[in-house]
Amino acid sequence: MPDKAQASDTTGGVEAVERALRVLDCFEPGDTGLSLKEVADRSGVNKATILRLSVSLEKFGHITRDAEGLFHLGPSLWRLGSVFRQNLRMGPIVRPVLASLVSATGESASFYVQRGNSGVCLYRVNSHRLARDHVEEGEIIPLSMGSSGQVLDAYSLREGKQATNIRKAGYYLSLGERDPDVAGLSVPVLGLEGELLGAVSLSGLRVRFSESVVDDYRAAVLDAAHQIRTEIGEI
């Protein structure tokens, strides 16, 4: 079976490389392993080609295959993602701001960016408390769920009443959306021309996000977002 036709491309790319990238791009958040048929259906690459490509992809650690024959993304992609994050000029700016936010509130702080239909935790400083919301850098979140997902969605993709209300308020408070015991408060970080750079998020146990402290948390997160935007604008 030939590969499914893709949109025409006049850039002169290498067809075999593009097929391999289509295979890698077919994986989505929440996948626990894809069968050969699922990879073929999602990528549009035929099964025989996938099997040939997977030999090279496995050799370089971009794909692995388990005992049941299911395909998984490989560890080399995490390494490349780590290099990407480390090379971003935002790192030296964002990390100290998140650390200060954790010191001021005692809760965990994150910086999320929107990638396609998902959000990615680019930078994270976890709370020093034993009972906390724990997230790792590189973790993928769905949009339209949780404070950071809602903010990224509202400022990048979504139209409608919810998105309008979030943009009007300038923040979003989530109480148990992704986990019934976890709360989060996120604020967008916008560039000098109003473009979305990411979202600063403060998260922790829901019982600690009481009405008496939420206003202070919101002020702290807004200040963090403003500081990041200002320092990025000076680069």
CSV table of C-alpha atoms in Angstrom, one decimal:
chain,number,residue,atom,x,y,z
A,1,MET,CA,0.0,0.0,0.0
A,2,PRO,CA,1.5,3.4,-1.0
A,3,ASP,CA,1.9,6.2,1.5
A,4,LYS,CA,-1.1,8.5,1.8
A,5,ALA,CA,-0.7,11.7,-0.2
A,6,GLN,CA,0.4,14.7,1.8
A,7,ALA,CA,0.1,18.4,1.1
A,8,SER,CA,2.5,19.5,-1.8
A,9,ASP,CA,5.9,20.7,-0.6
A,10,THR,CA,8.2,22.7,-2.8
A,11,THR,CA,11.0,23.1,-0.3
A,12,GLY,CA,13.0,20.2,-1.7
A,13,GLY,CA,13.0,18.1,1.5
A,14,VAL,CA,14.2,14.5,1.8
A,15,GLU,CA,11.2,12.2,1.4
A,16,ALA,CA,12.6,9.4,3.7
A,17,VAL,CA,13.4,11.9,6.4
A,18,GLU,CA,9.9,13.4,6.1
A,19,ARG,CA,8.3,10.0,6.5
A,20,ALA,CA,10.4,9.3,9.6
A,21,LEU,CA,9.3,12.6,11.1
A,22,ARG,CA,5.7,11.8,10.3
A,23,VAL,CA,6.0,8.6,12.2
A,24,LEU,CA,7.4,10.5,15.2
A,25,ASP,CA,4.8,13.2,15.0
A,26,CYS,CA,1.9,10.7,15.1
A,27,PHE,CA,2.4,10.1,18.9
A,28,GLU,CA,0.0,12.1,21.1
A,29,PRO,CA,-0.2,12.8,24.8
A,30,GLY,CA,-1.6,9.9,26.8
A,31,ASP,CA,-0.4,7.2,24.3
A,32,THR,CA,0.9,4.1,26.1
A,33,GLY,CA,2.2,2.4,23.0
A,34,LEU,CA,1.0,2.3,19.4
A,35,SER,CA,0.5,-0.8,17.2
A,36,LEU,CA,2.0,-0.9,13.7
A,37,LYS,CA,-1.5,-0.4,12.3
A,38,GLU,CA,-2.1,2.7,14.5
A,39,VAL,CA,1.2,4.2,13.5
A,40,ALA,CA,0.3,3.6,9.8
A,41,ASP,CA,-3.2,5.0,10.2
A,42,ARG,CA,-2.0,8.2,12.0
A,43,SER,CA,1.1,8.9,10.0
A,44,GLY,CA,-0.1,7.9,6.5
A,45,VAL,CA,3.1,5.9,6.0
A,46,ASN,CA,2.7,2.3,4.9
A,47,LYS,CA,3.5,-0.6,7.3
A,48,ALA,CA,6.5,-1.9,5.4
A,49,THR,CA,8.1,1.6,5.3
A,50,ILE,CA,7.5,2.0,9.0
A,51,LEU,CA,9.2,-1.2,9.8
A,52,ARG,CA,12.3,-0.1,7.7
A,53,LEU,CA,12.3,3.3,9.2
A,54,SER,CA,12.0,1.9,12.8
A,55,VAL,CA,15.3,0.1,12.4
A,56,SER,CA,17.2,3.4,12.1
A,57,LEU,CA,14.9,5.2,14.6
A,58,GLU,CA,15.5,2.6,17.2
A,59,LYS,CA,19.3,2.7,16.5
A,60,PHE,CA,19.4,6.3,17.4
A,61,GLY,CA,17.0,6.0,20.3
A,62,HIS,CA,14.1,7.9,18.8
A,63,ILE,CA,11.7,5.0,19.0
A,64,THR,CA,11.5,1.8,21.1
A,65,ARG,CA,9.4,-1.3,20.6
A,66,ASP,CA,8.3,-3.4,23.5
A,67,ALA,CA,7.8,-7.2,23.8
A,68,GLU,CA,4.2,-6.9,22.5
A,69,GLY,CA,5.4,-5.1,19.4
A,70,LEU,CA,4.0,-1.7,20.4
A,71,PHE,CA,5.9,1.4,19.4
A,72,HIS,CA,7.0,4.1,21.9
A,73,LEU,CA,8.9,7.3,21.7
A,74,GLY,CA,12.5,6.8,22.7
A,75,PRO,CA,14.8,8.4,25.3
A,76,SER,CA,16.8,10.4,22.7
A,77,LEU,CA,13.9,12.7,22.2
A,78,TRP,CA,13.9,13.6,25.9
A,79,ARG,CA,17.6,14.4,25.6
A,80,LEU,CA,17.0,16.6,22.6
A,81,GLY,CA,14.1,18.3,24.4
A,82,SER,CA,16.4,19.0,27.4
A,83,VAL,CA,19.0,20.5,25.1
A,84,PHE,CA,16.3,22.6,23.5
A,85,ARG,CA,15.1,23.9,26.9
A,86,GLN,CA,18.6,24.6,28.1
A,87,ASN,CA,19.4,26.6,25.0
A,88,LEU,CA,16.4,28.8,25.2
A,89,ARG,CA,17.3,32.3,26.2
A,90,MET,CA,14.3,32.5,28.5
A,91,GLY,CA,15.7,30.0,31.0
A,92,PRO,CA,18.0,32.4,32.9
A,93,ILE,CA,15.1,34.8,33.2
A,94,VAL,CA,12.3,32.4,34.1
A,95,ARG,CA,13.9,30.1,36.6
A,96,PRO,CA,14.9,32.8,39.1
A,97,VAL,CA,11.4,34.3,38.9
A,98,LEU,CA,9.8,30.9,39.6
A,99,ALA,CA,12.2,30.3,42.5
A,100,SER,CA,11.2,33.6,44.0
A,101,LEU,CA,7.5,32.8,43.6
A,102,VAL,CA,8.0,29.5,45.4
A,103,SER,CA,9.8,31.3,48.2
A,104,ALA,CA,7.1,33.9,48.6
A,105,THR,CA,4.1,31.4,48.5
A,106,GLY,CA,5.5,28.0,49.5
A,107,GLU,CA,3.7,26.4,46.5
A,108,SER,CA,5.1,25.0,43.3
A,109,ALA,CA,5.7,27.3,40.3
A,110,SER,CA,5.8,26.5,36.6
A,111,PHE,CA,6.2,28.1,33.2
A,112,TYR,CA,4.1,26.4,30.4
A,113,VAL,CA,4.2,27.0,26.7
A,114,GLN,CA,1.7,26.0,24.1
A,115,ARG,CA,2.7,23.4,21.5
A,116,GLY,CA,0.0,22.5,19.0
A,117,ASN,CA,-3.0,21.2,20.9
A,118,SER,CA,-1.1,20.7,24.2
A,119,GLY,CA,0.8,22.6,26.8
A,120,VAL,CA,4.4,21.7,27.9
A,121,CYS,CA,6.0,22.4,31.2
A,122,LEU,CA,9.1,24.1,30.1
A,123,TYR,CA,10.4,25.2,33.5
A,124,ARG,CA,9.5,24.1,37.0
A,125,VAL,CA,10.5,24.8,40.6
A,126,ASN,CA,8.7,22.4,43.0
A,127,SER,CA,7.7,23.4,46.5
A,128,HIS,CA,9.8,22.3,49.4
A,129,ARG,CA,6.8,21.1,51.2
A,130,LEU,CA,6.3,17.3,51.6
A,131,ALA,CA,2.7,17.6,50.5
A,132,ARG,CA,2.7,19.3,47.2
A,133,ASP,CA,1.7,19.2,43.5
A,134,HIS,CA,4.7,17.6,41.8
A,135,VAL,CA,5.3,18.1,38.0
A,136,GLU,CA,8.4,17.4,36.0
A,137,GLU,CA,9.8,19.6,33.2
A,138,GLY,CA,8.7,18.3,29.9
A,139,GLU,CA,5.4,17.0,31.1
A,140,ILE,CA,2.6,17.5,28.6
A,141,ILE,CA,-0.8,18.8,29.6
A,142,PRO,CA,-4.1,19.0,27.7
A,143,LEU,CA,-5.5,22.5,26.8
A,144,SER,CA,-8.9,23.5,28.2
A,145,MET,CA,-8.2,21.8,31.5
A,146,GLY,CA,-6.4,23.1,34.6
A,147,SER,CA,-5.3,26.7,35.1
A,148,SER,CA,-2.3,26.7,32.8
A,149,GLY,CA,-4.1,24.8,30.0
A,150,GLN,CA,-7.1,27.1,30.2
A,151,VAL,CA,-4.9,30.2,30.0
A,152,LEU,CA,-2.8,28.9,27.1
A,153,ASP,CA,-6.0,27.9,25.3
A,154,ALA,CA,-7.7,31.2,25.9
A,155,TYR,CA,-4.8,33.3,24.6
A,156,SER,CA,-3.8,31.1,21.7
A,157,LEU,CA,-6.6,29.0,20.2
A,158,ARG,CA,-10.0,29.3,21.8
A,159,GLU,CA,-12.9,31.5,21.2
A,160,GLY,CA,-16.1,31.7,23.2
A,161,LYS,CA,-17.4,32.9,26.6
A,162,GLN,CA,-14.8,31.0,28.7
A,163,ALA,CA,-11.8,32.3,26.8
A,164,THR,CA,-13.3,35.8,26.7
A,165,ASN,CA,-13.8,35.8,30.5
A,166,ILE,CA,-10.2,34.5,31.1
A,167,ARG,CA,-8.7,37.2,28.9
A,168,LYS,CA,-10.8,39.9,30.6
A,169,ALA,CA,-9.8,38.7,34.1
A,170,GLY,CA,-6.1,38.2,33.0
A,171,TYR,CA,-5.8,35.0,35.0
A,172,TYR,CA,-7.5,31.7,35.7
A,173,LEU,CA,-8.0,29.8,39.0
A,174,SER,CA,-8.6,26.0,38.8
A,175,LEU,CA,-9.9,24.2,41.8
A,176,GLY,CA,-9.7,20.4,41.2
A,177,GLU,CA,-10.1,20.3,37.4
A,178,ARG,CA,-7.2,18.0,36.7
A,179,ASP,CA,-7.0,16.4,40.1
A,180,PRO,CA,-9.7,16.9,42.9
A,181,ASP,CA,-7.0,17.6,45.5
A,182,VAL,CA,-5.0,20.1,43.4
A,183,ALA,CA,-5.5,23.8,42.7
A,184,GLY,CA,-3.7,26.1,40.3
A,185,LEU,CA,-3.6,29.8,39.4
A,186,SER,CA,-2.1,30.8,36.1
A,187,VAL,CA,-1.4,34.1,34.3
A,188,PRO,CA,-0.4,34.6,30.7
A,189,VAL,CA,3.0,36.0,29.7
A,190,LEU,CA,2.6,38.2,26.6
A,191,GLY,CA,5.3,39.6,24.4
A,192,LEU,CA,5.8,43.2,23.5
A,193,GLU,CA,3.4,42.9,20.6
A,194,GLY,CA,0.8,40.9,22.6
A,195,GLU,CA,1.9,37.5,21.4
A,196,LEU,CA,1.6,34.6,23.8
A,197,LEU,CA,5.0,33.5,25.2
A,198,GLY,CA,3.6,31.2,27.9
A,199,ALA,CA,1.9,31.0,31.2
A,200,VAL,CA,3.2,31.3,34.8
A,201,SER,CA,1.4,28.9,37.1
A,202,LEU,CA,1.3,28.4,40.9
A,203,SER,CA,-0.1,25.1,42.1
A,204,GLY,CA,-0.5,23.2,45.3
A,205,LEU,CA,-3.0,21.3,47.4
A,206,ARG,CA,-6.5,22.6,47.1
A,207,VAL,CA,-7.0,23.0,50.8
A,208,ARG,CA,-4.2,25.6,50.8
A,209,PHE,CA,-5.9,27.8,48.1
A,210,SER,CA,-8.5,29.3,50.4
A,211,GLU,CA,-10.3,32.5,49.7
A,212,SER,CA,-8.1,34.3,52.3
A,213,VAL,CA,-4.9,33.6,50.4
A,214,VAL,CA,-5.9,33.5,46.7
A,215,ASP,CA,-5.8,37.2,46.3
A,216,ASP,CA,-2.2,37.3,47.5
A,217,TYR,CA,-1.3,34.3,45.3
A,218,ARG,CA,-2.9,36.1,42.3
A,219,ALA,CA,-0.9,39.2,43.0
A,220,ALA,CA,2.3,37.2,43.3
A,221,VAL,CA,1.7,35.4,40.0
A,222,LEU,CA,0.8,38.5,38.1
A,223,ASP,CA,4.0,40.2,39.4
A,224,ALA,CA,6.0,37.2,38.2
A,225,ALA,CA,4.5,37.3,34.8
A,226,HIS,CA,5.1,41.0,34.6
A,227,GLN,CA,8.8,40.6,35.6
A,228,ILE,CA,9.3,37.9,33.0
A,229,ARG,CA,7.8,40.0,30.3
A,230,THR,CA,9.8,43.0,31.2
A,231,GLU,CA,13.1,41.2,31.3
A,232,ILE,CA,12.5,39.4,28.0
A,233,GLY,CA,11.8,42.8,26.4
A,234,GLU,CA,15.2,44.0,27.5
A,235,ILE,CA,17.1,41.2,25.7
